Tab-separated table of C-alpha atoms in Angstrom:
chain	number	residue	atom	x	y	z
A	299	UNK	CA	0.000	0.000	0.000
A	300	UNK	CA	1.374	3.391	-0.955
A	301	UNK	CA	1.388	5.940	1.846
A	302	UNK	CA	-0.873	8.943	1.549
A	303	UNK	CA	-0.340	12.323	3.166
A	304	UNK	CA	-2.617	15.285	3.576
A	305	UNK	CA	-1.425	18.616	4.934
A	306	UNK	CA	-3.507	21.648	5.711
A	307	UNK	CA	-1.564	24.776	4.887
A	308	UNK	CA	2.019	24.177	3.716
A	309	UNK	CA	5.486	23.019	4.717
A	310	UNK	CA	8.717	25.011	4.728
A	311	UNK	CA	12.405	24.434	5.397
A	312	UNK	CA	14.313	26.752	7.718
A	313	UNK	CA	18.010	26.791	8.743
A	314	UNK	CA	18.713	23.209	7.739
A	315	UNK	CA	15.881	21.751	9.818
A	316	UNK	CA	12.554	20.524	8.491
A	317	UNK	CA	9.795	22.705	9.895
A	318	UNK	CA	6.136	23.041	8.963
A	319	UNK	CA	3.653	25.872	9.160
A	320	UNK	CA	0.705	23.483	8.754
A	321	UNK	CA	-2.119	23.243	11.268
A	322	UNK	CA	-2.620	19.494	11.036
A	323	UNK	CA	-1.007	16.550	9.228
A	324	UNK	CA	-2.098	12.951	8.927
A	325	UNK	CA	0.110	10.394	7.162
A	326	UNK	CA	-1.089	6.821	6.593
A	327	UNK	CA	0.319	3.781	4.836
A	328	UNK	CA	3.651	1.979	4.672
A	329	UNK	CA	7.136	3.235	5.455
A	330	UNK	CA	7.964	6.543	3.816
A	331	UNK	CA	11.543	7.530	3.032
A	332	UNK	CA	11.556	11.286	3.431
A	333	UNK	CA	15.271	11.861	2.931
A	334	UNK	CA	14.665	14.631	0.408
A	335	UNK	CA	11.150	15.698	1.328
A	336	UNK	CA	9.957	18.320	3.783
A	337	UNK	CA	7.147	16.339	5.398
A	338	UNK	CA	8.047	16.524	9.073
A	339	UNK	CA	7.390	19.002	11.824
A	340	UNK	CA	4.233	20.871	12.545
A	341	UNK	CA	3.701	24.118	14.352
A	342	UNK	CA	-0.002	24.076	14.979
A	343	UNK	CA	-2.830	22.031	16.473
A	344	UNK	CA	-2.233	18.254	16.376
A	345	UNK	CA	0.328	15.933	14.771
A	346	UNK	CA	-0.657	12.351	13.889
A	347	UNK	CA	1.778	10.258	11.844
A	348	UNK	CA	0.614	6.746	10.979
A	349	UNK	CA	3.832	5.551	9.325
A	350	UNK	CA	7.577	5.393	9.924
A	351	UNK	CA	9.450	8.479	8.707
A	352	UNK	CA	13.137	8.661	7.740
A	353	UNK	CA	15.330	11.710	7.110
A	354	UNK	CA	18.998	12.638	6.904
A	355	UNK	CA	18.668	15.953	8.726
A	356	UNK	CA	17.111	17.489	11.839
A	357	UNK	CA	13.479	16.577	12.427
A	358	UNK	CA	11.120	18.720	14.505
A	359	UNK	CA	7.473	18.133	15.367
A	360	UNK	CA	5.640	20.950	17.169
A	361	UNK	CA	2.005	20.902	18.298
A	362	UNK	CA	-0.241	22.874	20.608
A	363	UNK	CA	-2.113	19.671	21.444
A	364	UNK	CA	-1.170	15.996	21.042
A	365	UNK	CA	1.571	14.335	19.014
A	366	UNK	CA	1.182	10.686	17.998
A	367	UNK	CA	3.857	9.029	15.848
A	368	UNK	CA	5.200	5.703	14.669
A	369	UNK	CA	8.941	5.251	14.182
A	370	UNK	CA	11.146	8.279	13.500
A	371	UNK	CA	14.670	8.163	12.082
A	372	UNK	CA	17.062	11.087	11.566
A	373	UNK	CA	20.450	9.580	10.777
A	374	UNK	CA	23.073	11.375	12.857
A	375	UNK	CA	20.745	14.377	13.305
A	376	UNK	CA	18.450	15.707	16.041
A	377	UNK	CA	14.803	14.853	16.702
A	378	UNK	CA	12.561	17.167	18.729
A	379	UNK	CA	8.948	16.491	19.744
A	380	UNK	CA	7.352	19.440	21.530
A	381	UNK	CA	3.723	19.770	22.672
A	382	UNK	CA	2.652	22.957	24.448
A	383	UNK	CA	-0.612	21.703	26.005
A	384	UNK	CA	-1.023	18.056	25.029
A	385	UNK	CA	0.461	14.576	25.298
A	386	UNK	CA	3.086	12.760	23.210
A	387	UNK	CA	2.905	9.070	22.288
A	388	UNK	CA	5.614	7.368	20.217
A	389	UNK	CA	4.600	3.843	19.198
A	390	UNK	CA	7.720	2.986	17.178
A	391	UNK	CA	11.458	3.405	17.641
A	392	UNK	CA	13.284	6.745	17.531
A	393	UNK	CA	16.720	6.462	15.909
A	394	UNK	CA	19.362	9.182	15.617
A	395	UNK	CA	22.310	6.820	15.163
A	396	UNK	CA	25.574	7.715	13.416
A	397	UNK	CA	27.483	4.874	11.728
A	398	UNK	CA	30.365	6.807	10.150
A	399	UNK	CA	32.341	7.733	13.273
A	400	UNK	CA	30.543	11.046	13.795
A	401	UNK	CA	28.478	12.106	16.804
A	402	UNK	CA	25.001	10.669	17.184
A	403	UNK	CA	22.045	13.017	17.149
A	404	UNK	CA	20.091	14.210	20.192
A	405	UNK	CA	16.485	13.454	21.141
A	406	UNK	CA	14.312	16.027	22.941
A	407	UNK	CA	10.727	15.205	23.955
A	408	UNK	CA	8.722	17.738	25.964
A	409	UNK	CA	5.012	17.863	26.713
A	410	UNK	CA	2.612	19.375	29.213
A	411	UNK	CA	0.707	16.106	29.576
A	412	UNK	CA	1.666	12.409	29.491
A	413	UNK	CA	4.619	11.109	27.481
A	414	UNK	CA	4.880	7.510	26.267
A	415	UNK	CA	8.007	6.318	24.481
A	416	UNK	CA	9.295	3.112	22.973
A	417	UNK	CA	12.867	2.324	21.880
A	418	UNK	CA	15.214	5.331	21.628
A	419	UNK	CA	18.638	4.830	20.017
A	420	UNK	CA	21.184	7.649	20.016
A	421	UNK	CA	24.279	5.609	19.180
A	422	UNK	CA	27.578	6.346	17.499
A	423	UNK	CA	29.026	3.050	16.266
A	424	UNK	CA	31.503	1.767	13.721
A	425	UNK	CA	33.465	-1.437	13.145
A	426	UNK	CA	36.325	0.232	11.270
A	427	UNK	CA	36.958	3.693	12.739
A	428	UNK	CA	36.907	5.671	15.995
A	429	UNK	CA	33.440	6.685	17.102
A	430	UNK	CA	32.006	10.033	18.175
A	431	UNK	CA	29.769	10.894	21.105
A	432	UNK	CA	26.575	9.077	21.943
A	433	UNK	CA	23.629	11.443	21.660
A	434	UNK	CA	21.722	13.023	24.536
A	435	UNK	CA	18.117	12.032	25.356
A	436	UNK	CA	15.989	14.550	27.281
A	437	UNK	CA	12.373	13.639	28.101
A	438	UNK	CA	10.416	16.218	30.129
A	439	UNK	CA	6.783	16.499	31.219
A	440	UNK	CA	6.194	20.094	32.344
A	441	UNK	CA	2.493	20.172	33.236
A	442	UNK	CA	1.872	17.303	35.642
A	443	UNK	CA	1.790	14.448	33.152
A	444	UNK	CA	3.479	11.081	33.626
A	445	UNK	CA	6.421	9.660	31.693
A	446	UNK	CA	6.203	5.988	30.715
A	447	UNK	CA	9.118	4.437	28.851
A	448	UNK	CA	8.319	1.009	27.366
A	449	UNK	CA	11.477	0.389	25.317
A	450	UNK	CA	15.250	0.507	25.591
A	451	UNK	CA	16.983	3.903	25.782
A	452	UNK	CA	20.535	3.676	24.466
A	453	UNK	CA	23.080	6.509	24.156
A	454	UNK	CA	26.223	4.489	23.592
A	455	UNK	CA	29.414	5.023	21.641
A	456	UNK	CA	30.758	1.679	20.359
A	457	UNK	CA	34.001	1.217	18.413
A	458	UNK	CA	34.925	-2.129	16.855
A	459	UNK	CA	33.233	-5.495	17.074
A	460	UNK	CA	33.262	-8.512	19.333
A	461	UNK	CA	34.965	-10.907	16.935
A	462	UNK	CA	37.795	-13.367	17.540
A	463	UNK	CA	40.899	-12.163	15.736
A	464	UNK	CA	44.544	-11.425	16.516
A	465	UNK	CA	44.624	-8.359	14.273
A	466	UNK	CA	41.614	-6.354	15.382
A	467	UNK	CA	42.062	-2.640	14.585
A	468	UNK	CA	42.732	-0.298	17.492
A	469	UNK	CA	39.611	1.861	17.693
A	470	UNK	CA	38.648	4.383	20.358
A	471	UNK	CA	35.103	5.116	21.546
A	472	UNK	CA	33.661	8.511	22.473
A	473	UNK	CA	31.561	9.435	25.500
A	474	UNK	CA	28.172	7.918	26.170
A	475	UNK	CA	25.355	10.458	25.973
A	476	UNK	CA	23.377	11.970	28.846
A	477	UNK	CA	19.880	10.617	29.607
A	478	UNK	CA	17.331	12.666	31.577
A	479	UNK	CA	13.730	11.753	32.389
A	480	UNK	CA	12.095	14.593	34.340
A	481	UNK	CA	8.554	15.442	35.468
A	482	UNK	CA	8.263	19.015	36.715
A	483	UNK	CA	4.745	19.397	38.168
A	484	UNK	CA	3.663	16.256	39.969
A	485	UNK	CA	3.833	13.566	37.295
A	486	UNK	CA	5.211	10.078	37.954
A	487	UNK	CA	7.901	8.220	35.997
A	488	UNK	CA	7.584	4.557	34.957
A	489	UNK	CA	10.590	2.940	33.306
A	490	UNK	CA	9.890	-0.545	31.927
A	491	UNK	CA	13.068	-1.260	29.938
A	492	UNK	CA	16.865	-0.973	29.956
A	493	UNK	CA	18.528	2.444	30.115
A	494	UNK	CA	22.139	2.387	28.892
A	495	UNK	CA	24.659	5.240	28.545
A	496	UNK	CA	28.045	3.741	27.872
A	497	UNK	CA	31.328	4.054	26.040
A	498	UNK	CA	32.482	0.717	24.574
A	499	UNK	CA	35.632	-0.232	22.682
A	500	UNK	CA	36.675	-3.795	21.904
A	501	UNK	CA	40.346	-2.987	21.194
A	502	UNK	CA	41.223	0.578	22.136
A	503	UNK	CA	40.396	3.255	24.675
A	504	UNK	CA	36.890	4.128	25.781
A	505	UNK	CA	35.845	7.444	27.295
A	506	UNK	CA	33.204	8.245	29.912
A	507	UNK	CA	29.812	6.664	30.397
A	508	UNK	CA	26.972	9.170	30.215
A	509	UNK	CA	25.111	10.641	33.167
A	510	UNK	CA	21.614	9.303	33.870
A	511	UNK	CA	18.976	11.275	35.778
A	512	UNK	CA	15.421	10.168	36.590
A	513	UNK	CA	13.774	12.985	38.536
A	514	UNK	CA	10.207	13.683	39.697
A	515	UNK	CA	10.307	17.294	40.887
A	516	UNK	CA	6.800	17.329	42.388
A	517	UNK	CA	4.649	14.739	44.148
A	518	UNK	CA	5.081	12.009	41.549
A	519	UNK	CA	6.447	8.539	42.221
A	520	UNK	CA	9.255	6.747	40.378
A	521	UNK	CA	9.113	3.076	39.395
A	522	UNK	CA	12.096	1.459	37.688
A	523	UNK	CA	11.630	-2.121	36.431
A	524	UNK	CA	14.790	-2.768	34.398
A	525	UNK	CA	18.562	-2.312	34.391
A	526	UNK	CA	19.972	1.229	34.497
A	527	UNK	CA	23.675	1.412	33.670
A	528	UNK	CA	26.419	3.857	32.775
A	529	UNK	CA	29.675	2.179	31.865
A	530	UNK	CA	33.065	2.701	30.271
A	531	UNK	CA	34.308	-0.660	28.939
A	532	UNK	CA	37.090	-2.071	26.766
A	533	UNK	CA	38.856	-5.387	26.319
A	534	UNK	CA	42.349	-3.976	25.666
A	535	UNK	CA	42.981	-0.318	26.498
A	536	UNK	CA	42.199	2.339	29.085
A	537	UNK	CA	38.714	3.347	30.190
A	538	UNK	CA	37.125	6.590	31.326
A	539	UNK	CA	34.701	7.085	34.197
A	540	UNK	CA	31.350	5.502	34.790
A	541	UNK	CA	28.688	8.209	34.715
A	542	UNK	CA	26.737	9.339	37.768
A	543	UNK	CA	23.234	7.868	38.129
A	544	UNK	CA	20.639	9.916	40.038
A	545	UNK	CA	17.067	8.838	40.837
A	546	UNK	CA	15.127	11.271	42.998
A	547	UNK	CA	11.592	12.336	43.878
A	548	UNK	CA	10.790	15.579	45.672
A	549	UNK	CA	7.643	14.343	47.447
A	550	UNK	CA	6.787	10.881	46.098
A	551	UNK	CA	8.056	7.349	46.601
A	552	UNK	CA	10.706	5.342	44.730
A	553	UNK	CA	10.437	1.667	43.793
A	554	UNK	CA	13.515	0.140	42.159
A	555	UNK	CA	13.163	-3.446	40.960
A	556	UNK	CA	16.377	-3.995	39.020
A	557	UNK	CA	20.136	-3.493	38.979
A	558	UNK	CA	21.725	-0.037	38.796
A	559	UNK	CA	25.387	-0.029	37.705
A	560	UNK	CA	28.054	2.586	37.112
A	561	UNK	CA	31.303	0.943	36.089
A	562	UNK	CA	34.719	1.440	34.533
A	563	UNK	CA	36.003	-1.942	33.302
A	564	UNK	CA	38.929	-3.262	31.254
A	565	UNK	CA	40.761	-6.539	30.847
A	566	UNK	CA	44.171	-5.014	30.059
A	567	UNK	CA	44.697	-1.348	30.892
A	568	UNK	CA	43.960	1.330	33.454
A	569	UNK	CA	40.439	2.225	34.511
A	570	UNK	CA	38.699	5.447	35.507
A	571	UNK	CA	36.507	5.834	38.562
A	572	UNK	CA	33.154	4.198	39.003
A	573	UNK	CA	30.336	6.742	38.958
A	574	UNK	CA	28.217	7.740	41.945
A	575	UNK	CA	24.762	6.205	42.441
A	576	UNK	CA	22.129	8.138	44.387
A	577	UNK	CA	18.491	7.348	45.216
A	578	UNK	CA	16.674	10.089	47.128
A	579	UNK	CA	13.015	10.415	48.165
A	580	UNK	CA	12.989	13.794	49.886
A	581	UNK	CA	9.334	13.526	50.909
A	582	UNK	CA	8.582	9.821	50.578
A	583	UNK	CA	9.864	6.280	51.003
A	584	UNK	CA	12.218	3.991	49.040
A	585	UNK	CA	11.814	0.307	48.276
A	586	UNK	CA	14.871	-1.219	46.616
A	587	UNK	CA	14.916	-4.743	45.176
A	588	UNK	CA	17.922	-4.453	42.850
A	589	UNK	CA	21.703	-4.525	43.239
A	590	UNK	CA	23.550	-1.177	43.214
A	591	UNK	CA	27.117	-1.470	41.895
A	592	UNK	CA	29.701	1.331	41.492
A	593	UNK	CA	32.994	-0.251	40.439
A	594	UNK	CA	36.374	0.301	38.867
A	595	UNK	CA	38.106	-2.922	37.806
A	596	UNK	CA	41.110	-3.992	35.734
A	597	UNK	CA	40.667	-7.732	35.258
A	598	UNK	CA	44.155	-8.840	34.129
A	599	UNK	CA	46.864	-6.167	33.863
A	600	UNK	CA	46.585	-2.499	34.851
A	601	UNK	CA	45.611	-0.128	37.642
A	602	UNK	CA	42.110	0.570	38.923
A	603	UNK	CA	40.732	3.896	40.190
A	604	UNK	CA	38.231	4.560	42.993
A	605	UNK	CA	34.875	2.876	43.213
A	606	UNK	CA	31.910	5.256	43.209
A	607	UNK	CA	29.760	6.195	46.177
A	608	UNK	CA	26.291	4.699	46.780
A	609	UNK	CA	23.718	6.828	48.621
A	610	UNK	CA	20.108	6.132	49.570
A	611	UNK	CA	18.140	8.807	51.430
A	612	UNK	CA	14.432	9.084	52.241
A	613	UNK	CA	12.213	11.135	54.517
A	614	UNK	CA	10.079	8.036	55.113
A	615	UNK	CA	10.962	4.369	55.366
A	616	UNK	CA	13.714	2.568	53.472
A	617	UNK	CA	13.339	-1.115	52.593
A	618	UNK	CA	16.277	-2.802	50.873
A	619	UNK	CA	16.709	-6.318	49.477
A	620	UNK	CA	19.627	-5.639	47.140
A	621	UNK	CA	23.415	-5.774	47.263
A	622	UNK	CA	25.305	-2.478	47.648
A	623	UNK	CA	28.751	-2.986	46.135
A	624	UNK	CA	31.428	-0.316	45.652
A	625	UNK	CA	34.918	-1.525	44.883
A	626	UNK	CA	38.262	-0.911	43.224
A	627	UNK	CA	39.856	-4.106	41.910
A	628	UNK	CA	43.114	-4.776	40.044
A	629	UNK	CA	44.304	-8.319	39.356
A	630	UNK	CA	47.918	-7.357	38.537
A	631	UNK	CA	48.115	-3.664	39.401
A	632	UNK	CA	47.250	-1.016	41.973
A	633	UNK	CA	43.749	-0.691	43.363
A	634	UNK	CA	42.422	2.509	44.906
A	635	UNK	CA	39.608	3.200	47.384
A	636	UNK	CA	36.203	1.649	47.550
A	637	UNK	CA	33.453	4.258	47.640
A	638	UNK	CA	31.376	5.382	50.606
A	639	UNK	CA	27.984	3.722	51.181
A	640	UNK	CA	25.309	5.740	52.992
A	641	UNK	CA	21.721	4.865	53.937
A	642	UNK	CA	19.798	7.580	55.750
A	643	UNK	CA	16.149	7.881	56.822
A	644	UNK	CA	16.311	11.634	57.325
A	645	UNK	CA	13.023	12.134	59.195
A	646	UNK	CA	13.175	9.183	61.528
A	647	UNK	CA	11.716	6.537	59.227
A	648	UNK	CA	12.505	2.856	59.563
A	649	UNK	CA	15.384	1.190	57.710
A	650	UNK	CA	15.050	-2.532	56.985
A	651	UNK	CA	17.553	-4.462	54.878
A	652	UNK	CA	18.117	-8.041	53.812
A	653	UNK	CA	20.929	-7.094	51.454
A	654	UNK	CA	24.709	-6.964	51.826
A	655	UNK	CA	26.832	-3.797	51.902
A	656	UNK	CA	30.419	-4.001	50.607
A	657	UNK	CA	33.055	-1.367	49.930
A	658	UNK	CA	36.368	-2.963	48.958
A	659	UNK	CA	39.843	-2.321	47.607
A	660	UNK	CA	41.285	-5.493	46.063
A	661	UNK	CA	44.633	-6.284	44.419
A	662	UNK	CA	46.208	-9.671	43.903
A	663	UNK	CA	49.391	-8.303	42.396
A	664	UNK	CA	50.543	-4.956	43.857
A	665	UNK	CA	48.799	-2.552	46.269
A	666	UNK	CA	45.297	-2.108	47.613
A	667	UNK	CA	44.278	0.985	49.581
A	668	UNK	CA	41.068	0.880	51.642
A	669	UNK	CA	37.382	0.244	51.450
A	670	UNK	CA	35.048	3.196	51.902
A	671	UNK	CA	32.962	4.099	54.932
A	672	UNK	CA	29.568	2.398	55.395
A	673	UNK	CA	26.937	4.242	57.402
């Protein structure tokens, strides 16, 4: 079936981005390759796109009311979805990947009402050259709506491939991109899939993992059901830092059901520090069922840096069933400090835990320093 498109008013291009002056657009049918067509981005009432759209440049959709889309692809460019008074629902995948060693694009989604997303890929990857930066993903509900993410969010930079060979090229990876999910006026955040912001090389140096923030500024709750990780990883080479991971609610509760990891890892080389992990419910309670790991580790030959800190604070009760693990480990090199671990019920709430707390400095070959404080 050939896709059909109807646009009220007209479309224009401006400053290299595809922008429309139309009041409403509806596109139906099969996939549409819009690499040379200005068919994306409305500044008007409602945007409803019933097909996948693909471009090679910036893509912007603006609406006063709701935006509903299928898959959106802007290869190595930026995608922005902005609704002044309505909701945004993305049924398909958003891709702003770069495959030629350049930086990935950025994804910005902002709405006054609810936001629902599926897979978001902002990756820079190549098997035969150094890679650029992973893109940034910013999702913000400004008017009290909820954010619900149903698919993987990935802002990685990956250089090389995981193949068995003695002559793999030396390729370096860039930084992982920043990921922010924020509700500003009372909305809750529900994450149902993996969030990954890493820098990955298979034979070369990797840089820093990206920062990850999941923040409910008002009375909304936060529920995380899958792995959240920021990592700097390589097989042979040096690594950067794991990115900081922050989950916080101003007045609501936090439920974490899966692992949260910030790591700097190599087999042969020196590692950066593990990032800091923080869960804070300033006006509510925290229930944690996943392991929290902030590590720096050189598995065979090389020095390790400090493990990251792990902090959990709540005004109400804290219930923990997970492992808290901060360590610096070097098999045949120097290890530095394990990070501090802190659990604090700030307003006199109860703390119950069935998990284990460990902060370690480990070296089998040279020197270890000290584990961090646990309080």
